[in-house]
Short mmCIF file of C-alpha atoms in Angstrom, two decimals:
data_model
loop_
_atom_site.label_atom_id
_atom_site.label_comp_id
_atom_site.label_asym_id
_atom_site.label_seq_id
_atom_site.Cartn_x
_atom_site.Cartn_y
_atom_site.Cartn_z
CA MET Z 214 18.41 100.24 -57.73
CA ALA Z 215 20.65 102.08 -55.27
CA HIS Z 216 24.38 102.09 -55.91
CA VAL Z 217 26.01 98.84 -54.82
CA PRO Z 218 29.81 98.35 -54.67
CA ALA Z 219 31.25 96.11 -57.41
CA ALA Z 220 32.39 93.57 -54.82
CA GLU Z 221 28.76 93.05 -53.80
CA ARG Z 222 27.26 93.39 -57.27
CA ARG Z 223 29.42 90.64 -58.78
CA PRO Z 224 27.98 87.72 -56.74
CA GLN Z 225 24.48 89.13 -57.23
CA LEU Z 226 24.93 89.10 -61.00
CA ILE Z 227 26.40 85.59 -60.96
CA LYS Z 228 23.41 84.31 -58.99
CA ALA Z 229 21.02 86.12 -61.32
CA ALA Z 230 22.76 84.58 -64.33
CA ILE Z 231 22.59 81.09 -62.81
CA ASP Z 232 18.90 81.51 -61.93
CA PHE Z 233 18.04 82.86 -65.38
CA MET Z 234 20.03 80.33 -67.42
CA THR Z 235 18.79 77.47 -65.27
CA ARG Z 236 15.24 78.43 -66.29
CA GLU Z 237 15.78 79.61 -69.86
CA GLY Z 238 18.98 77.92 -71.03
CA VAL Z 239 22.46 79.20 -71.85
CA ALA Z 240 21.50 80.46 -75.31
CA ALA Z 241 19.04 82.92 -73.78
CA GLY Z 242 21.59 84.30 -71.32
CA SER Z 243 22.39 87.64 -72.93
CA THR Z 244 23.83 90.44 -70.82
CA ARG Z 245 20.57 92.34 -71.38
CA ALA Z 246 18.52 89.42 -70.04
CA ILE Z 247 20.78 88.92 -67.02
CA ALA Z 248 20.65 92.63 -66.22
CA ALA Z 249 16.85 92.55 -66.39
CA GLU Z 250 16.82 89.51 -64.09
CA LEU Z 251 18.51 91.55 -61.37
CA GLY Z 252 16.89 94.85 -62.31
CA VAL Z 253 20.08 96.73 -63.22
CA ALA Z 254 21.34 98.46 -66.34
CA GLN Z 255 22.99 96.31 -69.01
CA ALA Z 256 26.07 98.53 -68.64
CA THR Z 257 26.45 97.23 -65.09
CA VAL Z 258 26.99 93.70 -66.38
CA HIS Z 259 29.60 94.86 -68.88
CA TYR Z 260 31.31 97.00 -66.26
CA THR Z 261 31.52 94.05 -63.86
CA PHE Z 262 32.51 91.27 -66.27
CA GLY Z 263 33.70 93.03 -69.41
CA THR Z 264 31.90 90.72 -71.85
CA LYS Z 265 29.20 88.08 -71.92
CA GLU Z 266 31.96 85.48 -72.00
CA GLY Z 267 33.38 87.00 -68.83
CA LEU Z 268 30.03 86.53 -67.13
CA TYR Z 269 29.77 82.96 -68.38
CA ARG Z 270 33.27 82.28 -67.09
CA ALA Z 271 32.28 83.52 -63.65
CA VAL Z 272 29.18 81.31 -63.70
CA MET Z 273 31.26 78.24 -64.59
CA GLU Z 274 33.69 79.03 -61.79
CA GLN Z 275 30.85 79.39 -59.28
CA LEU Z 276 29.16 76.14 -60.32
CA THR Z 277 32.52 74.35 -60.17
CA GLN Z 278 33.27 75.68 -56.70
CA ASP Z 279 29.82 74.73 -55.45
CA LEU Z 280 30.31 71.17 -56.74
CA ILE Z 281 33.79 70.88 -55.24
CA THR Z 282 32.56 72.13 -51.87
CA GLN Z 283 29.80 69.52 -51.76
CA VAL Z 284 32.24 66.73 -52.64
CA GLU Z 285 34.82 67.81 -50.06
CA GLN Z 286 32.18 68.02 -47.35
CA ALA Z 287 31.03 64.48 -48.18
CA ALA Z 288 34.49 62.91 -47.97
CA PRO Z 289 34.61 60.72 -44.82
CA ALA Z 290 37.56 61.30 -42.52
CA ASP Z 291 38.08 57.77 -41.22
CA ALA Z 292 36.52 55.31 -43.70
CA GLY Z 293 38.30 52.65 -45.74
CA PHE Z 294 39.24 53.19 -49.37
CA GLU Z 295 36.20 51.39 -50.77
CA GLU Z 296 33.86 53.18 -48.37
CA THR Z 297 35.39 56.53 -49.30
CA ALA Z 298 34.90 55.93 -53.01
CA GLY Z 299 31.32 54.90 -52.38
CA ALA Z 300 30.64 57.92 -50.19
CA LEU Z 301 32.01 60.34 -52.78
CA ALA Z 302 29.99 58.75 -55.57
CA ALA Z 303 26.84 58.77 -53.44
CA ALA Z 304 27.34 62.43 -52.54
CA LEU Z 305 27.83 63.44 -56.16
CA TRP Z 306 24.88 61.38 -57.29
CA ARG Z 307 22.71 63.01 -54.66
CA THR Z 308 23.51 66.41 -56.17
CA VAL Z 309 22.42 65.10 -59.58
CA ARG Z 310 19.09 63.86 -58.25
CA GLU Z 311 18.42 66.87 -56.01
CA GLN Z 312 19.85 69.58 -58.28
CA PRO Z 313 19.40 68.30 -61.85
CA ALA Z 314 18.97 71.84 -63.20
CA SER Z 315 22.44 72.83 -61.97
CA HIS Z 316 24.05 69.85 -63.65
CA GLN Z 317 22.11 70.52 -66.84
CA LEU Z 318 23.30 74.12 -66.82
CA LEU Z 319 26.90 73.06 -66.29
CA THR Z 320 26.56 70.56 -69.14
CA GLU Z 321 25.14 73.25 -71.44
CA LEU Z 322 27.93 75.65 -70.49
CA THR Z 323 30.51 72.94 -71.19
CA HIS Z 324 29.21 72.41 -74.73
CA PHE Z 325 28.94 76.15 -75.29
CA ALA Z 326 32.52 76.64 -74.09
CA LEU Z 327 33.82 74.00 -76.49
CA ARG Z 328 32.80 76.27 -79.37
CA THR Z 329 33.77 79.54 -77.71
CA PRO Z 330 37.52 80.25 -77.75
CA ALA Z 331 37.17 82.88 -75.02
CA LEU Z 332 35.82 80.19 -72.67
CA ARG Z 333 38.20 77.33 -73.42
CA GLU Z 334 40.52 78.36 -70.59
CA ALA Z 335 37.59 78.43 -68.16
CA LEU Z 336 36.51 74.98 -69.35
CA GLU Z 337 40.00 73.56 -68.91
CA SER Z 338 40.20 75.17 -65.47
CA HIS Z 339 36.88 73.57 -64.49
CA TYR Z 340 38.00 70.05 -65.39
CA ARG Z 341 41.47 70.59 -63.96
CA SER Z 342 40.05 71.77 -60.62
CA VAL Z 343 37.57 68.92 -60.30
CA THR Z 344 40.20 66.36 -61.32
CA GLU Z 345 42.76 67.75 -58.85
CA VAL Z 346 40.29 67.65 -55.96
CA THR Z 347 39.18 64.11 -56.82
CA ALA Z 348 42.79 62.95 -57.13
CA ARG Z 349 43.62 64.52 -53.78
CA LEU Z 350 40.72 62.78 -52.06
CA VAL Z 351 41.74 59.46 -53.64
CA THR Z 352 45.34 59.95 -52.48
CA GLU Z 353 44.29 60.89 -48.95
CA ALA Z 354 42.03 57.84 -48.68
CA ALA Z 355 44.80 55.55 -49.96
CA GLU Z 356 47.39 56.98 -47.57
CA ARG Z 357 45.00 56.85 -44.62
CA THR Z 358 44.19 53.18 -45.19
CA GLY Z 359 47.60 52.05 -46.39
CA GLN Z 360 46.16 51.13 -49.79
CA PRO Z 361 48.79 51.35 -52.54
CA LEU Z 362 47.41 52.70 -55.80
CA ALA Z 363 47.91 50.58 -58.89
CA GLN Z 364 47.39 53.61 -61.14
CA PRO Z 365 48.30 57.30 -60.72
CA ALA Z 366 45.73 59.15 -58.61
CA GLU Z 367 44.97 61.53 -61.49
CA THR Z 368 44.21 58.61 -63.82
CA ILE Z 369 41.83 57.13 -61.25
CA ALA Z 370 40.22 60.54 -60.81
CA ARG Z 371 39.73 60.97 -64.56
CA PHE Z 372 38.15 57.50 -64.78
CA PHE Z 373 35.87 58.31 -61.85
CA LEU Z 374 34.77 61.62 -63.37
CA ALA Z 375 34.31 60.16 -66.85
CA GLY Z 376 31.95 57.51 -65.52
CA PHE Z 377 30.09 60.03 -63.40
CA ASP Z 378 29.68 62.41 -66.34
CA GLY Z 379 28.21 59.57 -68.40
CA LEU Z 380 25.74 58.56 -65.70
CA THR Z 381 24.74 62.19 -65.24
CA MET Z 382 23.99 62.63 -68.94
CA GLN Z 383 21.92 59.44 -68.96
CA HIS Z 384 19.95 60.62 -65.93
CA LEU Z 385 19.24 63.98 -67.53
CA SER Z 386 18.31 62.44 -70.89
CA HIS Z 387 16.71 59.08 -70.08
CA PRO Z 388 16.25 58.51 -66.32
CA ASP Z 389 15.80 55.01 -64.93
CA GLU Z 390 16.28 54.87 -61.16
CA GLU Z 391 16.78 51.11 -60.86
CA ALA Z 392 19.23 50.86 -63.75
CA GLU Z 393 21.11 53.95 -62.58
CA ARG Z 394 21.59 52.48 -59.12
CA THR Z 395 23.05 49.29 -60.55
CA CYS Z 396 25.28 51.22 -62.94
CA LEU Z 397 26.49 53.46 -60.11
CA GLN Z 398 27.43 50.44 -58.00
CA ALA Z 399 29.20 48.77 -60.94
CA PHE Z 400 31.02 51.99 -61.77
CA VAL Z 401 32.30 52.47 -58.19
CA SER Z 402 33.34 48.81 -58.08
CA ALA Z 403 35.36 49.33 -61.26
CA VAL Z 404 37.02 52.45 -59.81
CA VAL Z 405 38.03 50.58 -56.65
CA ALA Z 406 39.25 47.58 -58.63
CA MET Z 407 41.30 49.86 -60.87
CA ALA Z 408 42.86 51.59 -57.88
CA GLU Z 409 43.68 48.28 -56.19
CA GLY Z 410 45.07 46.64 -59.34
CA ARG Z 411 42.26 44.09 -59.64
CA LEU Z 412 40.89 45.45 -62.91
CA ASP Z 413 42.24 43.70 -65.98
CA LEU Z 414 42.84 46.31 -68.66
CA VAL Z 415 41.94 45.05 -72.12
CA PRO Z 416 44.42 46.07 -74.85
CA VAL Z 417 42.88 48.61 -77.22
CA PRO Z 418 44.46 48.97 -80.68
CA ALA Z 419 45.99 52.37 -81.33
CA SER Z 420 43.97 54.42 -83.80
#
């Protein structure tokens, strides 16, 4: 291929890596395979990202940003707190149903990063970014509607994301549209009740 500036090559390689690993899985995503996907020399990948872990980090960052952008675009500007929570959950769930391969890839990368010290920072950054955005949207909805929060916004965000992660894994592993819809509604109801102070927290013995 003709010479392409690094600033242009980087997003091309990230897209090639996402396309390849979406088809073949994270384990198959060697720098040689990613280079072949785009039709460039393996040295180009190393020059651009340094290491395979550097490439994986860039892929995680791109997938995270894509997810955040979709959530932010779905946040209603003038809805009530309950409606906002429902809209955000519906938007996220739509990405799971329409883009299951992307969520599967992000899940695989998450598990891979847990065992890869060089990617732990990227993994923490992913969850921190998603949590911060979710907490901000929760805070904005509460302030807009005059709804006092019974729990810190970050706690509500973590609860929201934990439930969503669980539903996503179930959908990828054992889909059931009717059950998933009911669980999604129950989950959003619990998030709203927690935020409004209507959810009774059961004491859990310390381990």
